[in-house]
Amino acid sequence: MSPFIARRLNAECRLQPANTRVRRLAACGLLALACSSDTTQPPGPPALVTRSAGDAQSWYHNNPLPIAFSVTVTDANSRPVPGVRVDWAIVTGSGGGSSLTPVVDSTDSKGMAATVLTLGAASVHVVTATVAGLTPVTFSANAAAPPARDSVAVKDNFFQPDSVILQVNDTVYWTWAGSQNHNVTFGPGQASATQNSGTYNKQFTTVGKFAYTCTLHAGMKGVVVVVN
Ligand SMILES: [Cu+2]
């Protein structure tokens, strides 16, 4: 908004008592709207830290959380403030192999900073994000042991459950439980027989996400998530 228009609107608000109340309110409202959406003004000093993402996840010991903890730093007019130092700290559940990457971050152009918590041996982890002079915000995460083996039913025409999680070097067991032919196919050379009864198992020796399908039925798919 140009300074000229801003002065005109200010004048409308302050100096025209003879105008109707409606007209004055309309002018003041327009001024407020124009100012709040004016991104050409640099933001003021940091006034507030708020959580953006990642709080209250449950995952497994010795694994990074799937979603990073992130915060947004804003000024007194709720505008994001870039270039602000954010210190991350584990206040509950430190030791036992837990860690933060990074420990110190700087807000980006959207006022956001983030860190990834790798869970340790503790079952509860609490992490703070601190900006000098402001009230810190707190994130929590729960850690548990991953399942050692998991079972999947091969039904007509879906896998149940269609997503399983297990620890590296453990095995998934599929059991055919429908009446039609199906298979479990990860890719070339990694497939069960096509059959309508029986079992198939596969050991997973690397961490990652492994999608599979039944090649006979479009949309019949599943995923195995392998963690440390
Ligand atoms: Cu099938």
mmCIF file of C-alpha atoms and ligand atoms in Angstrom:
data_model
loop_
_atom_site.group_PDB
_atom_site.id
_atom_site.type_symbol
_atom_site.label_atom_id
_atom_site.label_comp_id
_atom_site.label_asym_id
_atom_site.label_seq_id
_atom_site.Cartn_x
_atom_site.Cartn_y
_atom_site.Cartn_z
ATOM 1 C CA MET A 1 0.000 0.000 0.000
ATOM 2 C CA SER A 2 1.353 3.417 -0.906
ATOM 3 C CA PRO A 3 2.094 5.910 1.916
ATOM 4 C CA PHE A 4 -0.344 8.293 0.236
ATOM 5 C CA ILE A 5 -3.250 5.845 0.494
ATOM 6 C CA ALA A 6 -2.288 4.936 4.046
ATOM 7 C CA ARG A 7 -2.349 8.604 5.048
ATOM 8 C CA ARG A 8 -5.720 9.061 3.366
ATOM 9 C CA LEU A 9 -7.191 6.086 5.230
ATOM 10 C CA ASN A 10 -5.708 7.269 8.506
ATOM 11 C CA ALA A 11 -7.250 10.644 7.906
ATOM 12 C CA GLU A 12 -10.607 8.980 7.249
ATOM 13 C CA CYS A 13 -10.371 7.252 10.593
ATOM 14 C CA ARG A 14 -9.189 10.110 12.745
ATOM 15 C CA LEU A 15 -10.275 13.425 11.274
ATOM 16 C CA GLN A 16 -13.772 13.192 9.855
ATOM 17 C CA PRO A 17 -16.221 13.127 12.743
ATOM 18 C CA ALA A 18 -18.988 14.372 10.411
ATOM 19 C CA ASN A 19 -18.916 11.144 8.407
ATOM 20 C CA THR A 20 -21.286 8.358 9.184
ATOM 21 C CA ARG A 21 -20.076 5.698 11.564
ATOM 22 C CA VAL A 22 -20.421 3.101 8.824
ATOM 23 C CA ARG A 23 -18.132 4.954 6.446
ATOM 24 C CA ARG A 24 -15.490 5.462 9.113
ATOM 25 C CA LEU A 25 -15.563 1.811 10.123
ATOM 26 C CA ALA A 26 -15.265 0.737 6.499
ATOM 27 C CA ALA A 27 -12.215 2.922 5.961
ATOM 28 C CA CYS A 28 -10.526 1.754 9.169
ATOM 29 C CA GLY A 29 -11.247 -1.856 8.278
ATOM 30 C CA LEU A 30 -9.683 -1.406 4.860
ATOM 31 C CA LEU A 31 -6.595 0.117 6.454
ATOM 32 C CA ALA A 32 -6.223 -2.791 8.852
ATOM 33 C CA LEU A 33 -6.681 -5.298 6.036
ATOM 34 C CA ALA A 34 -4.126 -3.549 3.849
ATOM 35 C CA CYS A 35 -1.555 -3.407 6.642
ATOM 36 C CA SER A 36 -1.949 -7.020 7.773
ATOM 37 C CA SER A 37 -1.363 -8.331 4.254
ATOM 38 C CA ASP A 38 1.541 -5.981 3.563
ATOM 39 C CA THR A 39 4.555 -8.262 3.184
ATOM 40 C CA THR A 40 6.946 -5.538 2.054
ATOM 41 C CA GLN A 41 7.454 -4.434 5.663
ATOM 42 C CA PRO A 42 10.265 -6.351 7.386
ATOM 43 C CA PRO A 43 9.046 -8.389 10.373
ATOM 44 C CA GLY A 44 9.662 -7.129 13.876
ATOM 45 C CA PRO A 45 11.586 -8.971 16.593
ATOM 46 C CA PRO A 46 10.524 -12.539 17.471
ATOM 47 C CA ALA A 47 7.481 -12.526 19.769
ATOM 48 C CA LEU A 48 6.155 -16.095 19.702
ATOM 49 C CA VAL A 49 7.303 -19.666 19.016
ATOM 50 C CA THR A 50 4.582 -22.156 18.047
ATOM 51 C CA ARG A 51 4.610 -25.854 17.150
ATOM 52 C CA SER A 52 4.130 -26.529 13.446
ATOM 53 C CA ALA A 53 4.436 -30.320 13.098
ATOM 54 C CA GLY A 54 5.673 -33.544 14.617
ATOM 55 C CA ASP A 55 4.332 -33.519 18.174
ATOM 56 C CA ALA A 56 3.108 -36.687 19.956
ATOM 57 C CA GLN A 57 4.421 -39.377 17.605
ATOM 58 C CA SER A 58 4.849 -43.024 18.607
ATOM 59 C CA TRP A 59 7.705 -44.917 16.967
ATOM 60 C CA TYR A 60 10.463 -47.398 17.775
ATOM 61 C CA HIS A 61 13.632 -47.372 19.869
ATOM 62 C CA ASN A 62 16.799 -46.443 17.955
ATOM 63 C CA ASN A 63 14.917 -45.035 14.962
ATOM 64 C CA PRO A 64 14.435 -41.464 13.728
ATOM 65 C CA LEU A 65 10.856 -40.214 14.007
ATOM 66 C CA PRO A 66 9.050 -40.254 10.642
ATOM 67 C CA ILE A 67 8.061 -36.571 10.957
ATOM 68 C CA ALA A 68 10.491 -33.805 11.962
ATOM 69 C CA PHE A 69 9.643 -31.537 14.890
ATOM 70 C CA SER A 70 9.128 -28.026 13.518
ATOM 71 C CA VAL A 71 8.304 -24.607 14.934
ATOM 72 C CA THR A 72 7.346 -21.239 13.485
ATOM 73 C CA VAL A 73 8.686 -17.985 14.927
ATOM 74 C CA THR A 74 6.508 -14.913 14.432
ATOM 75 C CA ASP A 75 6.614 -11.239 15.373
ATOM 76 C CA ALA A 76 3.980 -9.316 17.336
ATOM 77 C CA ASN A 77 1.847 -9.049 14.158
ATOM 78 C CA SER A 78 1.978 -12.788 13.440
ATOM 79 C CA ARG A 79 4.452 -12.351 10.594
ATOM 80 C CA PRO A 80 7.130 -15.080 10.211
ATOM 81 C CA VAL A 81 10.612 -14.010 11.286
ATOM 82 C CA PRO A 82 13.529 -15.519 9.329
ATOM 83 C CA GLY A 83 17.082 -15.952 10.605
ATOM 84 C CA VAL A 84 16.163 -16.600 14.257
ATOM 85 C CA ARG A 85 18.302 -19.070 16.214
ATOM 86 C CA VAL A 86 16.332 -22.029 17.623
ATOM 87 C CA ASP A 87 17.990 -24.327 20.176
ATOM 88 C CA TRP A 88 16.660 -27.880 20.441
ATOM 89 C CA ALA A 89 17.224 -29.966 23.573
ATOM 90 C CA ILE A 90 16.169 -33.392 24.869
ATOM 91 C CA VAL A 91 14.881 -32.756 28.398
ATOM 92 C CA THR A 92 13.419 -36.231 29.005
ATOM 93 C CA GLY A 93 14.869 -39.429 27.530
ATOM 94 C CA SER A 94 18.375 -38.144 26.854
ATOM 95 C CA GLY A 95 21.033 -40.818 26.866
ATOM 96 C CA GLY A 96 20.258 -44.331 25.704
ATOM 97 C CA GLY A 97 21.199 -43.377 22.172
ATOM 98 C CA SER A 98 18.689 -40.571 21.609
ATOM 99 C CA SER A 99 19.819 -37.611 19.510
ATOM 100 C CA LEU A 100 18.666 -34.500 17.647
ATOM 101 C CA THR A 101 19.733 -33.477 14.148
ATOM 102 C CA PRO A 102 20.395 -30.578 14.173
ATOM 103 C CA VAL A 103 20.712 -29.269 17.755
ATOM 104 C CA VAL A 104 20.791 -25.627 16.616
ATOM 105 C CA ASP A 105 18.789 -24.358 13.658
ATOM 106 C CA SER A 106 17.911 -21.001 12.129
ATOM 107 C CA THR A 107 14.426 -20.088 10.895
ATOM 108 C CA ASP A 108 13.927 -20.004 7.141
ATOM 109 C CA SER A 109 12.002 -17.465 5.043
ATOM 110 C CA LYS A 110 8.733 -18.865 6.423
ATOM 111 C CA GLY A 111 9.957 -18.466 10.012
ATOM 112 C CA MET A 112 10.317 -22.234 10.371
ATOM 113 C CA ALA A 113 13.021 -24.348 12.006
ATOM 114 C CA ALA A 114 13.088 -28.125 12.408
ATOM 115 C CA THR A 115 14.950 -31.048 13.911
ATOM 116 C CA VAL A 116 14.691 -34.835 13.699
ATOM 117 C CA LEU A 117 14.623 -36.791 16.962
ATOM 118 C CA THR A 118 16.154 -40.258 16.919
ATOM 119 C CA LEU A 119 14.567 -42.196 19.755
ATOM 120 C CA GLY A 120 16.786 -43.909 22.303
ATOM 121 C CA ALA A 121 16.145 -46.549 24.931
ATOM 122 C CA ALA A 122 13.651 -44.477 26.952
ATOM 123 C CA SER A 123 9.936 -44.988 26.427
ATOM 124 C CA VAL A 124 9.112 -41.257 26.714
ATOM 125 C CA HIS A 125 11.091 -38.454 25.101
ATOM 126 C CA VAL A 126 10.453 -34.725 25.593
ATOM 127 C CA VAL A 127 12.170 -32.097 23.448
ATOM 128 C CA THR A 128 12.123 -28.312 23.785
ATOM 129 C CA ALA A 129 12.592 -25.649 21.124
ATOM 130 C CA THR A 130 13.956 -22.436 22.618
ATOM 131 C CA VAL A 131 14.337 -18.937 21.183
ATOM 132 C CA ALA A 132 16.162 -16.479 23.435
ATOM 133 C CA GLY A 133 13.726 -14.351 25.424
ATOM 134 C CA LEU A 134 10.608 -16.368 24.497
ATOM 135 C CA THR A 135 8.639 -19.141 26.174
ATOM 136 C CA PRO A 136 9.967 -22.494 24.852
ATOM 137 C CA VAL A 137 7.640 -25.017 23.210
ATOM 138 C CA THR A 138 7.631 -28.714 24.030
ATOM 139 C CA PHE A 139 7.331 -31.825 21.870
ATOM 140 C CA SER A 140 6.844 -35.387 23.083
ATOM 141 C CA ALA A 141 7.354 -38.825 21.527
ATOM 142 C CA ASN A 142 6.819 -42.379 22.727
ATOM 143 C CA ALA A 143 9.158 -45.243 21.892
ATOM 144 C CA ALA A 144 8.419 -48.960 21.914
ATOM 145 C CA ALA A 145 10.063 -52.153 20.669
ATOM 146 C CA PRO A 146 9.132 -53.069 17.085
ATOM 147 C CA PRO A 147 7.290 -56.352 16.480
ATOM 148 C CA ALA A 148 9.701 -59.248 15.921
ATOM 149 C CA ARG A 149 7.504 -60.958 13.328
ATOM 150 C CA ASP A 150 4.270 -60.141 11.679
ATOM 151 C CA SER A 151 1.494 -62.031 9.969
ATOM 152 C CA VAL A 152 -0.606 -61.038 6.970
ATOM 153 C CA ALA A 153 -3.729 -62.776 5.686
ATOM 154 C CA VAL A 154 -4.041 -63.038 1.885
ATOM 155 C CA LYS A 155 -7.751 -62.605 1.229
ATOM 156 C CA ASP A 156 -10.119 -62.047 -1.750
ATOM 157 C CA ASN A 157 -8.875 -59.488 -2.840
ATOM 158 C CA PHE A 158 -6.833 -57.675 -0.231
ATOM 159 C CA PHE A 159 -3.988 -58.112 2.224
ATOM 160 C CA GLN A 160 -4.954 -57.861 5.898
ATOM 161 C CA PRO A 161 -3.382 -55.834 7.349
ATOM 162 C CA ASP A 162 -2.054 -54.037 4.286
ATOM 163 C CA SER A 163 0.775 -52.437 6.281
ATOM 164 C CA VAL A 164 3.094 -54.150 8.791
ATOM 165 C CA ILE A 165 6.141 -52.957 10.719
ATOM 166 C CA LEU A 166 8.966 -55.148 11.950
ATOM 167 C CA GLN A 167 12.557 -55.012 13.062
ATOM 168 C CA VAL A 168 15.390 -55.542 10.618
ATOM 169 C CA ASN A 169 16.303 -59.229 10.116
ATOM 170 C CA ASP A 170 12.826 -60.373 11.154
ATOM 171 C CA THR A 171 10.316 -62.148 8.949
ATOM 172 C CA VAL A 172 6.815 -61.561 7.631
ATOM 173 C CA TYR A 173 4.479 -64.553 7.262
ATOM 174 C CA TRP A 174 1.665 -64.489 4.699
ATOM 175 C CA THR A 175 -1.166 -67.037 4.985
ATOM 176 C CA TRP A 176 -3.666 -67.560 2.155
ATOM 177 C CA ALA A 177 -7.160 -67.177 3.621
ATOM 178 C CA GLY A 178 -9.420 -66.684 0.579
ATOM 179 C CA SER A 179 -10.632 -68.982 -2.170
ATOM 180 C CA GLN A 180 -9.043 -67.381 -5.247
ATOM 181 C CA ASN A 181 -5.478 -67.462 -6.560
ATOM 182 C CA HIS A 182 -3.163 -64.701 -5.323
ATOM 183 C CA ASN A 183 0.537 -63.963 -5.056
ATOM 184 C CA VAL A 184 2.870 -61.715 -3.068
ATOM 185 C CA THR A 185 5.192 -59.912 -5.481
ATOM 186 C CA PHE A 186 7.896 -57.408 -4.507
ATOM 187 C CA GLY A 187 9.672 -57.388 -7.836
ATOM 188 C CA PRO A 188 11.609 -59.643 -10.166
ATOM 189 C CA GLY A 189 12.793 -62.717 -8.281
ATOM 190 C CA GLN A 190 10.992 -61.740 -5.067
ATOM 191 C CA ALA A 191 7.590 -63.345 -5.290
ATOM 192 C CA SER A 192 5.551 -66.132 -3.785
ATOM 193 C CA ALA A 193 3.914 -68.784 -5.912
ATOM 194 C CA THR A 194 0.476 -67.967 -7.301
ATOM 195 C CA GLN A 195 -1.747 -70.154 -5.133
ATOM 196 C CA ASN A 196 -5.104 -70.272 -3.333
ATOM 197 C CA SER A 197 -3.866 -71.830 -0.103
ATOM 198 C CA GLY A 198 -0.655 -72.201 1.861
ATOM 199 C CA THR A 199 1.922 -69.730 3.163
ATOM 200 C CA TYR A 200 4.864 -67.584 2.123
ATOM 201 C CA ASN A 201 7.480 -65.891 4.290
ATOM 202 C CA LYS A 202 10.245 -63.435 3.669
ATOM 203 C CA GLN A 203 13.047 -62.104 5.868
ATOM 204 C CA PHE A 204 13.904 -58.366 5.663
ATOM 205 C CA THR A 205 17.584 -57.567 6.171
ATOM 206 C CA THR A 206 17.594 -53.822 5.415
ATOM 207 C CA VAL A 207 15.757 -50.838 6.887
ATOM 208 C CA GLY A 208 13.196 -49.258 4.582
ATOM 209 C CA LYS A 209 9.714 -49.423 3.081
ATOM 210 C CA PHE A 210 8.954 -52.355 0.802
ATOM 211 C CA ALA A 211 5.781 -52.261 -1.276
ATOM 212 C CA TYR A 212 4.264 -55.395 -2.771
ATOM 213 C CA THR A 213 1.272 -56.372 -4.867
ATOM 214 C CA CYS A 214 -0.756 -59.315 -6.058
ATOM 215 C CA THR A 215 -0.172 -59.210 -9.804
ATOM 216 C CA LEU A 216 -3.566 -60.801 -10.491
ATOM 217 C CA HIS A 217 -5.682 -58.123 -8.844
ATOM 218 C CA ALA A 218 -5.279 -54.411 -9.477
ATOM 219 C CA GLY A 219 -5.308 -52.499 -6.205
ATOM 220 C CA MET A 220 -4.374 -55.537 -4.093
ATOM 221 C CA LYS A 221 -1.254 -54.183 -2.438
ATOM 222 C CA GLY A 222 0.604 -53.910 0.831
ATOM 223 C CA VAL A 223 3.744 -52.502 2.404
ATOM 224 C CA VAL A 224 6.345 -53.786 4.851
ATOM 225 C CA VAL A 225 8.099 -51.126 6.955
ATOM 226 C CA VAL A 226 11.430 -52.286 8.411
ATOM 227 C CA VAL A 227 13.013 -50.343 11.289
ATOM 228 C CA ASN A 228 16.201 -50.643 13.344
HETATM 229 CU CU CU B 1 -4.855 -61.415 -5.800
#
